[in-house]
Coordinates of C-alpha atoms in Angstrom, one line a residue:
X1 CA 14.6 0.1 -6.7
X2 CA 16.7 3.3 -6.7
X3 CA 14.7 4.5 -9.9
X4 CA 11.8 4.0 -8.4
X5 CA 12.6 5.7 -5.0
X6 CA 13.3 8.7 -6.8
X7 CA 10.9 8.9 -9.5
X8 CA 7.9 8.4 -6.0
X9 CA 10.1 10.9 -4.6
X10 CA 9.1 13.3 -7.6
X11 CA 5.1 13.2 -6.4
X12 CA 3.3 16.7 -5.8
X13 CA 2.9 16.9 -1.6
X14 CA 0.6 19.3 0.1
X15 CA 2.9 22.8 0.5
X16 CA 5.8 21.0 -1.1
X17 CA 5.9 19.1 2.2
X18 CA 7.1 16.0 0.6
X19 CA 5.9 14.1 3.9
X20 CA 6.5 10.5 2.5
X21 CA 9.0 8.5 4.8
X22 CA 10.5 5.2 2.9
X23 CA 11.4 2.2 4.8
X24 CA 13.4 -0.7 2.6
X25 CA 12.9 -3.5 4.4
X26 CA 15.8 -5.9 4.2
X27 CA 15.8 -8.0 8.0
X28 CA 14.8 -11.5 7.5
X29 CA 13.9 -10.8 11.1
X30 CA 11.6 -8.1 10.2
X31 CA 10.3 -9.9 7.4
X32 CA 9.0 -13.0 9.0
X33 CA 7.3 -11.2 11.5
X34 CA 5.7 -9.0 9.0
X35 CA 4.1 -12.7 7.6
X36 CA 3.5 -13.6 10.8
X37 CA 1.8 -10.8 11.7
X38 CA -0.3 -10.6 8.1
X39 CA -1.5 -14.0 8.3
X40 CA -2.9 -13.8 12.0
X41 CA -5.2 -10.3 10.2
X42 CA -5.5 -12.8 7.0
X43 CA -7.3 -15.1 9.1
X44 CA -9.2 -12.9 11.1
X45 CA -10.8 -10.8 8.3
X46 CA -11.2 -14.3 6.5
X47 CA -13.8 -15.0 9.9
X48 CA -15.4 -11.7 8.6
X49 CA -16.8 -14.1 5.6
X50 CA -18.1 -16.7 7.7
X51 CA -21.3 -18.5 6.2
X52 CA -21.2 -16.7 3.0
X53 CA -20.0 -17.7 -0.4
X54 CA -17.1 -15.3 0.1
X55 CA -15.3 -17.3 2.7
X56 CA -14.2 -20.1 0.6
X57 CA -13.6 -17.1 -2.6
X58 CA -11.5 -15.0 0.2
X59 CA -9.5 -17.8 1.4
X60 CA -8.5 -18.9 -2.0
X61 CA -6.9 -15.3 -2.4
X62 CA -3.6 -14.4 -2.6
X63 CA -3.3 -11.1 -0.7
X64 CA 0.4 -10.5 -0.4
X65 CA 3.5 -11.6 -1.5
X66 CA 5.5 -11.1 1.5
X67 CA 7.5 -14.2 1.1
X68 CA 8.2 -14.0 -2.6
X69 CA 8.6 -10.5 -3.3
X70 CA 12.3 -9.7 -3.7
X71 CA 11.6 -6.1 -2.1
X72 CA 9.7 -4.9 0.5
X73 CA 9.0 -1.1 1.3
X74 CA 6.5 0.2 3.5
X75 CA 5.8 4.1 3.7
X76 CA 4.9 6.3 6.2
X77 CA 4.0 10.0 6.5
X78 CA 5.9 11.7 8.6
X79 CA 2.6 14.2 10.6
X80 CA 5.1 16.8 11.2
X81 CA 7.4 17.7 8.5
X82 CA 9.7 21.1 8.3
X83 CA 9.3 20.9 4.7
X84 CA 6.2 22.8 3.6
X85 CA 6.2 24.7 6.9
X86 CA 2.6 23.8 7.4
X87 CA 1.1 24.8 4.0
X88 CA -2.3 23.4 2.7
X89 CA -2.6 21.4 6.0
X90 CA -4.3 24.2 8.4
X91 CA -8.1 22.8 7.7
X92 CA -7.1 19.4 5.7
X93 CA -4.5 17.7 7.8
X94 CA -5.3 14.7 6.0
X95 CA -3.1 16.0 2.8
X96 CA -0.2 14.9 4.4
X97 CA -1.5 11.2 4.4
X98 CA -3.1 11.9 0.6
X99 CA 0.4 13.0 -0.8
X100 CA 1.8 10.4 0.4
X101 CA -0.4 8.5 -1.3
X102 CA 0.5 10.6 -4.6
X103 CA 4.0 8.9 -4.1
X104 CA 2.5 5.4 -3.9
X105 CA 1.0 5.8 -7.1
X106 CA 3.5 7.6 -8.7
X107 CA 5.6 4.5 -7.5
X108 CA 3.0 2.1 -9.4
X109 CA 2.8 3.5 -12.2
X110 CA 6.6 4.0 -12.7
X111 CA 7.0 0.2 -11.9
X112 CA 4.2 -0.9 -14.2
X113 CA 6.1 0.7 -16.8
X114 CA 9.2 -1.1 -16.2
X115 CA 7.5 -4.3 -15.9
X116 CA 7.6 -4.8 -11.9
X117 CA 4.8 -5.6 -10.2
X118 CA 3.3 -3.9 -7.1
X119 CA 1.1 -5.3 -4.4
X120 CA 0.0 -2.8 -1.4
X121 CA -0.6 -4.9 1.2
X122 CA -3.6 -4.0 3.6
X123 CA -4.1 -6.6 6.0
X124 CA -2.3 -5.5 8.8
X125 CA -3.0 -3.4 12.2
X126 CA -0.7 -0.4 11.7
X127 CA 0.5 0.3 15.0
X128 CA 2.0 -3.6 15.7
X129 CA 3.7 -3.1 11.7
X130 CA 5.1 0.9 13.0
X131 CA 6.4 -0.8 16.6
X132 CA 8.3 -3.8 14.7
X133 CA 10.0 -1.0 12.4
X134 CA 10.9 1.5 14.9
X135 CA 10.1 4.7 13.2
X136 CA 9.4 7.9 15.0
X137 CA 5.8 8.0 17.1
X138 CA 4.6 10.9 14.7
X139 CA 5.2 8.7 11.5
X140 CA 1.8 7.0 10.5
X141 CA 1.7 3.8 8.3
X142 CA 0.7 4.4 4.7
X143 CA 1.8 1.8 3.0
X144 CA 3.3 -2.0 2.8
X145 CA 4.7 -2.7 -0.6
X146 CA 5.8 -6.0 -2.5
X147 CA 7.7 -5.2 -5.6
X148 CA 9.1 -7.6 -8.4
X149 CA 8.5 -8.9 -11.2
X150 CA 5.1 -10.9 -11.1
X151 CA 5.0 -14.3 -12.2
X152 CA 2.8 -13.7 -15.7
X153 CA 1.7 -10.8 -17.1
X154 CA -1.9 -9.6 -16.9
X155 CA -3.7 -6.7 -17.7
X156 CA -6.2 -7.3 -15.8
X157 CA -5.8 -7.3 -11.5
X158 CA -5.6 -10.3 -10.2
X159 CA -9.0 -10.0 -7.6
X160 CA -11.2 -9.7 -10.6
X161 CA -9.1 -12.5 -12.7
X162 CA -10.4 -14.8 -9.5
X163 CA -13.4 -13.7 -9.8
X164 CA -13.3 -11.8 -7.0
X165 CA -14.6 -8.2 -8.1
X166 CA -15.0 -7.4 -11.8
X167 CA -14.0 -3.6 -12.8
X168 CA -17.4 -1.0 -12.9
X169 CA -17.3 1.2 -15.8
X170 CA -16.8 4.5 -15.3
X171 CA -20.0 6.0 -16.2
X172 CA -21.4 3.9 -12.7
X173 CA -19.0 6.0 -11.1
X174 CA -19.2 9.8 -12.6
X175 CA -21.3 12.2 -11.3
X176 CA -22.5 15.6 -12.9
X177 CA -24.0 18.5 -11.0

């Protein structure tokens, strides 16, 4: 977990702002209201599919894995950093939150490599998961992560191995001007 820490730590930021904020979660406390709090969204967004094929397709998902995975880590960006001093940000304050995304992925790719899997976690209000951590007020929820190593191996993500969504190609997705 350390490697991975540092190598996210190693992401370009906006100005050098490096704005990313990690949290390792390791309360049981904290993690059974995290479930608790993930299922409640889990079933409301699941009444988002009501009288369509999806429903049964959406309930049959497995969208997190915070009872099984052996680490959980939820980043924030910090709206305010010194570092940077403000850099980048004056007409795009939204860098902030994209670098710290930078560092998510960073993150992913340096566990894929290693074999650990990573699941970012989605279904959740932000401001109920930021009050049950008690981070600062100008720290905004990025990310909740699972990490370990996944049951099987796959190459291919698990929504479009359930036949949930299957991949577009790329050429669906490029534009040229």
């Amino acid at each position: 977990m350390r490697a991975l820490l540092e190598t996210a730590a190693l992401a370009p930021s906006v100005g050098n702002a490096q704005p990313w904020r990690f949290v390792r979660l390791r309360s049981a406390a904290i993690r059974a209201a995290l479930i608790e709090h993930v299922d409640a969204e889990n079933m409301r967004a699941a009444e988002g599919y009501a009288g369509t094929d999806r429903q049964s397709a959406y309930r049959a998902l497995k969208l997190h894995g915070l009872r099984e995975a052996p680490e959980l880590l939820a980043v924030f960006c910090d709206e305010h950093p010194e570092a940077g001093h403000g850099l980048g940000i004056a007409t795009m304050p939204e860098m902030l939150r994209y670098s710290c995304v930078t560092a998510v992925h960073t993150m992913w790719l340096a566990a894929r490599a290693r074999g650990i899997g990573l699941g970012w976690v989605s279904i959740l209000a932000p401001e109920p998961v930021t009050r049950l951590l008690g981070v600062p007020a100008d720290w905004t929820l990025v990310a909740l992560l699972c990490l370990g190593y996944p049951a099987e191996a796959s190459e291919t993500p698990e929504l479009e191995r359930h036949g949930w969504q299957a991949r577009e190609p790329l050429a669906d997705r490029l534009f040229e001007r």
